[in-house]
Coordinates of C-alpha atoms in Angstrom, one line a residue:
X1 CA 0.1 0.0 0.0
X2 CA 2.6 2.5 1.0
X3 CA 4.3 1.7 -2.5
X4 CA 1.2 2.7 -4.2
X5 CA 1.1 5.9 -2.0
X6 CA 4.5 6.8 -2.8
X7 CA 3.8 6.3 -6.7
X8 CA 1.0 8.6 -6.5
X9 CA 2.9 11.1 -4.6
X10 CA 5.6 10.7 -7.1
X11 CA 3.3 11.2 -9.8
X12 CA 2.1 14.7 -8.5
X13 CA 5.3 16.1 -9.8
X14 CA 3.6 15.8 -13.3
X15 CA 6.1 16.9 -16.2
X16 CA 8.7 18.4 -13.7
X17 CA 12.0 17.1 -14.0
X18 CA 13.0 14.6 -11.1
X19 CA 16.0 15.2 -9.2
X20 CA 18.8 12.8 -10.0
X21 CA 20.8 13.3 -6.9
X22 CA 19.9 13.1 -3.2
X23 CA 17.9 15.9 -1.6
X24 CA 16.6 16.7 1.6
X25 CA 13.1 18.1 1.5
X26 CA 10.5 16.3 -0.9
X27 CA 8.0 19.4 -0.6
X28 CA 10.4 22.1 -2.2
X29 CA 10.2 22.9 -5.6
X30 CA 6.5 22.1 -5.7
X31 CA 7.2 18.4 -6.1
X32 CA 5.1 16.9 -3.0
X33 CA 3.8 20.3 -1.6
X34 CA 0.0 18.6 -1.5
X35 CA 1.5 16.1 1.1
X36 CA 1.5 18.6 3.8
X37 CA -1.6 20.3 3.2
X38 CA -4.0 17.7 5.1
X39 CA -5.9 19.1 8.0
X40 CA -4.7 16.1 9.9
X41 CA -1.0 15.3 9.4
X42 CA 1.3 12.5 10.3
X43 CA 3.8 13.7 12.7
X44 CA 6.6 13.0 10.3
X45 CA 5.1 14.4 7.4
X46 CA 4.2 17.6 9.2
X47 CA 7.8 18.0 10.0
X48 CA 8.9 17.2 6.7
X49 CA 10.9 14.2 7.9
X50 CA 10.2 12.0 5.0
X51 CA 13.4 10.0 5.6
X52 CA 11.8 8.6 9.0
X53 CA 9.7 6.5 6.7
X54 CA 11.5 6.3 3.3
X55 CA 14.9 5.4 2.3
X56 CA 16.5 6.3 -1.2
X57 CA 17.0 3.0 -3.4
X58 CA 18.7 4.9 -6.1
X59 CA 19.1 8.5 -6.1
X60 CA 20.0 9.1 -9.6
X61 CA 16.4 7.5 -10.4
X62 CA 14.9 9.0 -7.5
X63 CA 13.7 5.7 -6.6
X64 CA 12.6 5.1 -2.7
X65 CA 12.0 2.1 -0.6
X66 CA 10.5 2.1 2.9
X67 CA 12.7 2.3 5.6
X68 CA 11.8 -0.9 7.3
X69 CA 9.4 -3.6 6.0
X70 CA 6.0 -2.5 5.9
X71 CA 4.7 -4.7 8.8
X72 CA 7.4 -3.5 10.9
X73 CA 7.6 0.2 9.9
X74 CA 4.8 1.8 11.8
X75 CA 5.7 -0.1 15.1
X76 CA 9.1 1.4 15.2
X77 CA 7.3 4.4 16.2
X78 CA 3.9 2.9 17.5
X79 CA 3.7 0.4 20.2
X80 CA 0.6 -1.8 20.1
X81 CA -0.5 -3.9 23.1
X82 CA -0.4 -7.5 22.5
X83 CA -4.0 -8.5 23.4
X84 CA -5.8 -12.0 22.5
X85 CA -7.6 -10.7 19.5
X86 CA -6.3 -8.5 16.9
X87 CA -7.9 -6.8 14.1
X88 CA -6.9 -8.3 10.9
X89 CA -5.1 -5.4 9.2
X90 CA -3.3 -5.1 12.3
X91 CA -2.4 -8.8 12.5
X92 CA -1.1 -8.3 9.1
X93 CA 0.7 -5.1 9.4
X94 CA -1.5 -3.4 7.4
X95 CA -2.0 0.0 8.6
X96 CA -2.4 2.0 5.8
X97 CA -5.6 -0.2 5.1
X98 CA -6.9 2.3 7.4
X99 CA -4.6 5.1 7.9
X100 CA -3.1 7.4 5.3
X101 CA 0.7 7.4 6.1
X102 CA 1.0 11.2 5.4
X103 CA -1.9 13.1 6.4
X104 CA -6.0 13.0 5.9
X105 CA -9.0 15.0 6.2
X106 CA -9.9 12.5 8.8
X107 CA -9.3 12.1 12.4
X108 CA -6.4 9.8 13.0
X109 CA -5.6 10.1 9.6
X110 CA -8.1 7.5 8.4
X111 CA -8.2 7.2 4.9
X112 CA -12.1 7.2 4.8
X113 CA -15.0 8.9 7.0
X114 CA -15.1 6.7 10.1
X115 CA -18.9 7.3 10.4
X116 CA -19.9 6.8 6.8
X117 CA -17.6 4.4 5.0
X118 CA -14.6 3.3 6.6
X119 CA -15.5 0.3 8.3
X120 CA -18.2 -0.6 6.0
X121 CA -15.4 -1.0 3.2
X122 CA -14.8 -4.3 4.8
X123 CA -17.5 -5.3 7.0
X124 CA -21.4 -5.6 5.7
X125 CA -23.5 -2.7 5.5
X126 CA -26.1 -3.3 7.9
X127 CA -28.1 -0.2 6.8
X128 CA -30.8 -2.5 4.6
X129 CA -32.1 -3.9 7.9
X130 CA -35.6 -2.6 9.6
X131 CA -33.9 -1.5 13.0
X132 CA -30.1 -0.6 13.3
X133 CA -28.3 -0.5 16.5
X134 CA -27.7 3.4 17.6
X135 CA -23.9 3.3 17.6
X136 CA -24.0 1.4 14.1
X137 CA -26.6 4.3 12.7
X138 CA -24.3 6.9 13.8
X139 CA -21.0 5.1 12.6
X140 CA -19.7 5.2 16.1
X141 CA -18.2 1.7 15.8
X142 CA -15.2 2.3 18.2
X143 CA -17.9 2.8 20.9
X144 CA -18.2 -0.9 21.2
X145 CA -15.1 -2.1 19.3
X146 CA -11.5 -1.3 19.9
X147 CA -9.8 -0.7 16.7
X148 CA -6.6 -2.4 16.9
X149 CA -6.8 -5.3 19.4
X150 CA -9.0 -6.5 22.3
X151 CA -9.0 -9.0 25.5
X152 CA -12.6 -9.7 24.1
X153 CA -13.7 -11.4 21.1
X154 CA -14.8 -9.4 18.2
X155 CA -12.8 -6.7 19.5
X156 CA -15.4 -5.4 22.0
X157 CA -13.8 -3.2 24.4
X158 CA -15.7 -4.9 27.2
X159 CA -17.2 -8.2 28.0
X160 CA -20.7 -7.9 26.2
X161 CA -22.9 -7.4 29.2
X162 CA -21.1 -5.0 31.0
X163 CA -20.7 -3.2 27.5
X164 CA -24.4 -3.0 26.9
X165 CA -25.1 -1.9 30.5
X166 CA -22.9 1.1 29.7
X167 CA -25.6 2.8 27.9
X168 CA -28.6 0.6 28.6
X169 CA -28.2 1.2 32.5
X170 CA -32.2 0.9 32.4
X171 CA -31.0 -2.8 32.5
X172 CA -28.9 -2.8 35.1
X173 CA -29.7 -3.9 39.1
X174 CA -31.6 -0.9 40.7
X175 CA -29.9 0.2 43.8
X176 CA -27.8 -2.7 43.6
X177 CA -30.7 -5.1 43.8
X178 CA -31.0 -8.0 41.0
X179 CA -34.2 -9.8 39.9
X180 CA -35.1 -12.7 42.0
X181 CA -35.5 -14.4 38.8
X182 CA -33.4 -13.2 36.1
X183 CA -33.5 -14.4 32.7
X184 CA -30.4 -16.6 32.0
X185 CA -29.2 -14.7 28.7
X186 CA -29.3 -11.5 30.7
X187 CA -26.8 -13.2 33.1
X188 CA -24.5 -14.7 30.2
X189 CA -24.5 -12.4 27.1
X190 CA -27.0 -9.9 25.5
X191 CA -26.0 -11.3 22.2
X192 CA -27.7 -14.6 22.7
X193 CA -31.0 -12.6 21.9
X194 CA -30.1 -9.8 20.5
X195 CA -28.2 -8.7 17.1
X196 CA -25.5 -6.2 17.7
X197 CA -25.9 -4.3 14.8
X198 CA -28.9 -4.7 13.1
X199 CA -32.1 -6.7 12.4
X200 CA -35.4 -6.8 10.7
X201 CA -37.2 -7.5 14.0
X202 CA -37.8 -4.8 16.7
X203 CA -34.9 -4.3 19.5
X204 CA -32.8 -5.7 17.0
X205 CA -33.8 -9.3 18.2
X206 CA -32.2 -12.6 16.0
X207 CA -35.9 -13.5 15.7
X208 CA -39.6 -12.5 16.8
X209 CA -41.1 -14.5 19.7
X210 CA -42.0 -17.0 20.1
X211 CA -39.5 -18.4 17.4
X212 CA -36.9 -16.6 19.3
X213 CA -37.9 -18.0 22.8
X214 CA -38.1 -21.8 21.1
X215 CA -34.3 -21.9 20.6
X216 CA -34.0 -22.4 24.5
X217 CA -37.6 -23.8 25.4
X218 CA -37.9 -26.6 23.2
X219 CA -40.0 -27.9 25.5
X220 CA -42.6 -25.3 25.1
X221 CA -42.5 -25.7 21.0
X222 CA -43.0 -29.4 21.8
X223 CA -46.2 -28.7 24.0
X224 CA -47.9 -26.4 21.7
X225 CA -47.1 -28.9 18.7
X226 CA -48.4 -32.0 20.5
X227 CA -51.0 -31.4 22.8
X228 CA -54.8 -30.9 21.6
X229 CA -55.5 -27.4 23.2
X230 CA -53.3 -24.4 22.5
X231 CA -53.1 -21.1 24.4
X232 CA -53.7 -18.6 21.7
X233 CA -51.6 -16.0 23.6
X234 CA -48.7 -18.4 23.7
X235 CA -48.5 -19.2 19.8
X236 CA -49.3 -15.9 18.4
X237 CA -46.2 -13.6 17.2
X238 CA -44.8 -11.8 20.4
X239 CA -47.2 -13.9 22.5
X240 CA -44.8 -14.8 24.9
X241 CA -43.9 -11.2 26.2
X242 CA -47.5 -10.9 27.0
X243 CA -46.9 -12.6 30.2
X244 CA -43.3 -13.0 30.6
X245 CA -40.5 -10.3 31.1
X246 CA -37.8 -10.6 29.0
X247 CA -34.9 -9.9 31.3
X248 CA -36.3 -10.7 34.5
X249 CA -38.7 -10.4 37.2
X250 CA -39.4 -10.7 41.0
X251 CA -42.1 -13.3 40.1
X252 CA -41.7 -17.0 39.2
X253 CA -41.3 -17.5 35.6
X254 CA -40.5 -14.2 34.9
X255 CA -43.9 -13.3 34.9
X256 CA -44.9 -9.5 34.2
X257 CA -47.5 -9.1 36.8
X258 CA -49.7 -11.5 39.5
X259 CA -51.5 -14.1 37.5
X260 CA -55.0 -12.9 38.1
X261 CA -53.7 -9.7 36.7
X262 CA -52.2 -11.2 33.7
X263 CA -55.1 -13.5 33.0
X264 CA -57.7 -10.9 33.2
X265 CA -55.9 -8.5 31.2
X266 CA -56.8 -10.5 28.2
X267 CA -60.0 -12.2 29.7
X268 CA -61.7 -9.2 30.0
X269 CA -64.2 -9.1 27.2
X270 CA -65.3 -11.3 24.4
X271 CA -63.1 -14.1 23.7
X272 CA -63.9 -17.2 21.4
X273 CA -61.7 -20.3 20.9
X274 CA -60.5 -21.5 17.6
X275 CA -63.6 -23.9 17.7
X276 CA -65.7 -20.8 18.2
X277 CA -66.8 -21.3 21.9
X278 CA -67.5 -18.2 23.7
X279 CA -65.1 -17.6 26.9
X280 CA -66.3 -15.9 30.1
X281 CA -65.5 -12.3 30.5
X282 CA -63.4 -13.2 33.5
X283 CA -62.7 -9.8 34.7
X284 CA -66.4 -9.0 34.9
X285 CA -67.3 -12.4 36.5
X286 CA -64.5 -11.7 39.4
X287 CA -65.8 -8.1 40.1
X288 CA -69.4 -8.9 40.2
X289 CA -69.1 -12.2 42.3
X290 CA -67.3 -11.8 45.7
X291 CA -67.0 -15.3 46.5
X292 CA -64.0 -16.8 44.7
X293 CA -62.6 -20.1 44.8
X294 CA -59.2 -20.8 46.4
X295 CA -56.8 -20.5 43.6
X296 CA -58.3 -17.4 42.7
X297 CA -58.1 -15.8 45.8
X298 CA -54.4 -17.0 45.8
X299 CA -54.0 -15.6 42.5
X300 CA -52.9 -19.0 41.4
X301 CA -54.5 -19.5 38.2
X302 CA -52.1 -22.3 37.0
X303 CA -52.9 -24.2 39.6
X304 CA -55.7 -25.8 37.4
X305 CA -54.7 -24.4 33.7
X306 CA -51.6 -25.0 31.8
X307 CA -50.6 -21.7 30.5
X308 CA -49.3 -22.9 27.1
X309 CA -50.9 -26.2 26.1
X310 CA -52.8 -29.0 27.8
X311 CA -54.4 -32.3 26.6
X312 CA -57.5 -31.6 28.6
X313 CA -60.5 -28.8 27.5
X314 CA -60.1 -25.2 28.7
X315 CA -56.0 -26.0 29.3
X316 CA -56.8 -27.8 32.5
X317 CA -54.0 -29.4 33.8
X318 CA -55.9 -32.9 34.7
X319 CA -59.4 -34.4 34.1
X320 CA -62.5 -32.5 35.2
X321 CA -65.8 -33.9 34.0
X322 CA -67.6 -31.7 31.5
X323 CA -70.9 -33.2 31.9
X324 CA -73.9 -32.7 34.4
X325 CA -73.8 -36.4 35.1
X326 CA -71.3 -38.7 35.4
X327 CA -70.3 -42.2 36.8
X328 CA -68.2 -41.5 39.7
X329 CA -64.5 -42.6 39.3
X330 CA -61.6 -40.9 40.7
X331 CA -59.8 -40.4 37.5
X332 CA -62.6 -38.1 36.4
X333 CA -61.6 -35.6 39.4
X334 CA -57.8 -35.7 39.2
X335 CA -58.0 -31.6 39.0
X336 CA -60.4 -31.5 42.0
X337 CA -58.4 -34.2 44.2
X338 CA -55.0 -31.8 43.7
X339 CA -56.6 -30.0 46.6
X340 CA -59.5 -31.6 47.9
X341 CA -59.4 -35.0 49.2
X342 CA -61.1 -38.0 47.7
X343 CA -62.6 -39.3 51.1
X344 CA -65.0 -36.0 50.6
X345 CA -66.7 -38.2 48.0
X346 CA -65.9 -41.7 48.7
X347 CA -66.9 -41.9 52.6
X348 CA -70.7 -42.3 53.4
X349 CA -70.2 -40.6 57.0
X350 CA -69.4 -36.8 56.8
X351 CA -68.7 -35.8 60.3
X352 CA -65.4 -34.2 60.5
X353 CA -64.9 -34.3 56.9
X354 CA -67.4 -31.7 55.4
X355 CA -70.2 -29.1 56.3
X356 CA -72.1 -30.2 53.5
X357 CA -74.1 -33.1 55.4
X358 CA -77.2 -33.7 57.0
X359 CA -76.3 -35.2 60.6
X360 CA -73.4 -37.3 59.7
X361 CA -74.6 -38.2 56.5
X362 CA -72.2 -36.8 53.8
X363 CA -74.2 -35.1 51.3
X364 CA -71.0 -34.9 48.7
X365 CA -71.2 -38.9 48.7
X366 CA -74.9 -38.6 48.2
X367 CA -74.9 -36.4 45.3
X368 CA -71.6 -37.7 43.3
X369 CA -70.8 -41.2 44.5
X370 CA -73.2 -43.2 42.5
X371 CA -73.6 -44.4 38.8
X372 CA -75.4 -41.1 37.6
X373 CA -73.4 -39.0 40.1
X374 CA -73.8 -35.1 39.7
X375 CA -70.1 -33.6 38.9
X376 CA -68.9 -30.6 40.7
X377 CA -69.9 -28.6 38.0
X378 CA -73.5 -29.0 38.9
X379 CA -73.5 -27.1 41.8
X380 CA -70.2 -25.0 41.9
X381 CA -68.9 -22.1 39.9
X382 CA -65.4 -23.0 39.6
X383 CA -64.2 -19.7 39.2
X384 CA -66.4 -17.1 41.1
X385 CA -70.1 -16.7 42.5
X386 CA -72.3 -14.1 44.3
X387 CA -73.1 -17.5 47.0
X388 CA -71.0 -18.9 49.6
X389 CA -69.0 -21.8 49.0
X390 CA -69.2 -20.6 45.1
X391 CA -72.5 -22.3 44.5
X392 CA -74.2 -21.6 41.3
X393 CA -77.0 -19.3 40.5
X394 CA -78.0 -21.9 37.9
X395 CA -76.2 -24.3 35.8
X396 CA -76.2 -24.9 32.1
X397 CA -78.2 -28.3 31.6
X398 CA -78.8 -30.1 28.6
X399 CA -77.6 -29.8 25.0
X400 CA -79.5 -26.1 24.6
X401 CA -77.7 -24.9 27.8
X402 CA -81.0 -24.7 29.6
X403 CA -80.2 -22.4 32.9
X404 CA -81.3 -24.8 35.7
X405 CA -81.7 -22.7 38.9
X406 CA -80.3 -23.9 42.2
X407 CA -81.7 -21.5 44.4
X408 CA -79.5 -22.0 47.4
X409 CA -80.2 -20.6 50.7
X410 CA -77.6 -20.8 53.6
X411 CA -78.6 -21.3 57.4
X412 CA -76.4 -21.1 60.5
X413 CA -76.2 -25.1 60.6
X414 CA -77.1 -26.0 56.9
X415 CA -79.1 -24.7 54.4
X416 CA -81.5 -25.6 51.2
X417 CA -81.9 -25.6 47.9
X418 CA -84.9 -25.7 45.4
X419 CA -83.3 -26.6 41.9
X420 CA -85.1 -27.5 38.7
X421 CA -84.5 -31.2 39.3
X422 CA -86.1 -31.7 42.6
X423 CA -88.4 -30.4 45.6
X424 CA -86.9 -28.0 48.2
X425 CA -84.5 -30.1 50.4
X426 CA -83.2 -29.0 53.5
X427 CA -80.0 -30.2 55.3
X428 CA -78.8 -29.5 59.0
X429 CA -75.7 -30.9 60.2
X430 CA -76.4 -29.6 64.0
X431 CA -74.2 -27.6 66.1
X432 CA -70.7 -27.5 65.6
X433 CA -68.7 -29.8 67.9
X434 CA -66.3 -27.9 70.4
X435 CA -63.2 -29.7 69.1
X436 CA -63.9 -30.8 65.6
X437 CA -61.8 -34.0 64.2
X438 CA -61.1 -32.3 61.1
X439 CA -58.5 -35.0 59.2
X440 CA -55.6 -33.6 57.8
X441 CA -55.6 -32.2 54.1
X442 CA -59.5 -32.0 54.6
X443 CA -61.2 -30.3 51.4
X444 CA -61.5 -26.8 51.9
X445 CA -64.7 -24.3 50.8
X446 CA -67.4 -27.0 51.2
X447 CA -70.9 -26.2 52.0

């Protein structure tokens, strides 16, 4: 490269006769005067000490050579630290690939505008991408990369996470406090999810969610592809971020908010399944009915529902009978028995087991444990009700969904109901014992 520069400089003399003997000044006589007129000058050129870098090869022919081999010439004055990763031009000793040895219109005697063209003369132009990282758009490559050498791969000036936090301080722990549940890529390297230069995806992500998330969370991809019921929010573009924070959270699974708030954030109006079934406006249901099911009170929607995909209707984790009538089999009630003990239905005597009894006769057993048993949904609203023990006002019955009223009334020691399926029935469990023998793990919330 220096030989090319020298030839070009020599040609600048035009038709003027070349000297045929040794001379001490290359800019006298109008030969190479333009070399010393650049706004940014190399020290030896500015001082007209050309022989610091050049040596006569043949004075009579005015022919020169470099004072040292090109790969070693610059390092006779400029000392570079020996780091693990070197920029390729530096490694090859090709300093003039980036710097003009005499002078330039740009800082550090760069051969081209560092903002608009220098790095892109070798490195791919990212400008065609929709979303470009600020330093790239501004041509500030040296904000992240060392131009000569680095201890970090890709010539980064610092480790990736530390480098990113230098600008993106909002992602740093606040007041020295880390998220209780940080996203592992945030702990390792931002580059796992983000392209440092440009991307066609918002926030310079390598890929949009959920595709990007699947690169690590293969179990979720597999569930969405193989299970019968899929949560719409989990499969639509960007859906993962509706529920999860991309960087970290103080809630398990990096939830953006408590489960109740997250779920009713979408289930707050008219929604339909892919099969056309209308879903309940859960926000209105919870707002208008004061008696909430235990998991709702605890903000644990995922106690009953899978958040991504399931093999049971309504994304239920385990079996729950959808019918009004069903023969009693414990497997049909796997979901309910996650919290409520099976003896609640399997035992005829209810003293110490349930408050839904007439004397000591267990009325859960009477209703459910039979060939044509009433399922839980026949009497209970699984989310919220205006009645104690989340008893329904009415239950959809038959293929046309006729509203079968229950008309439950509570008393101090029992209650009554007057449903469409039988005449008014009363039950009275009698006075409460002084020391009720409630077994460990007994069901909660029974009437």
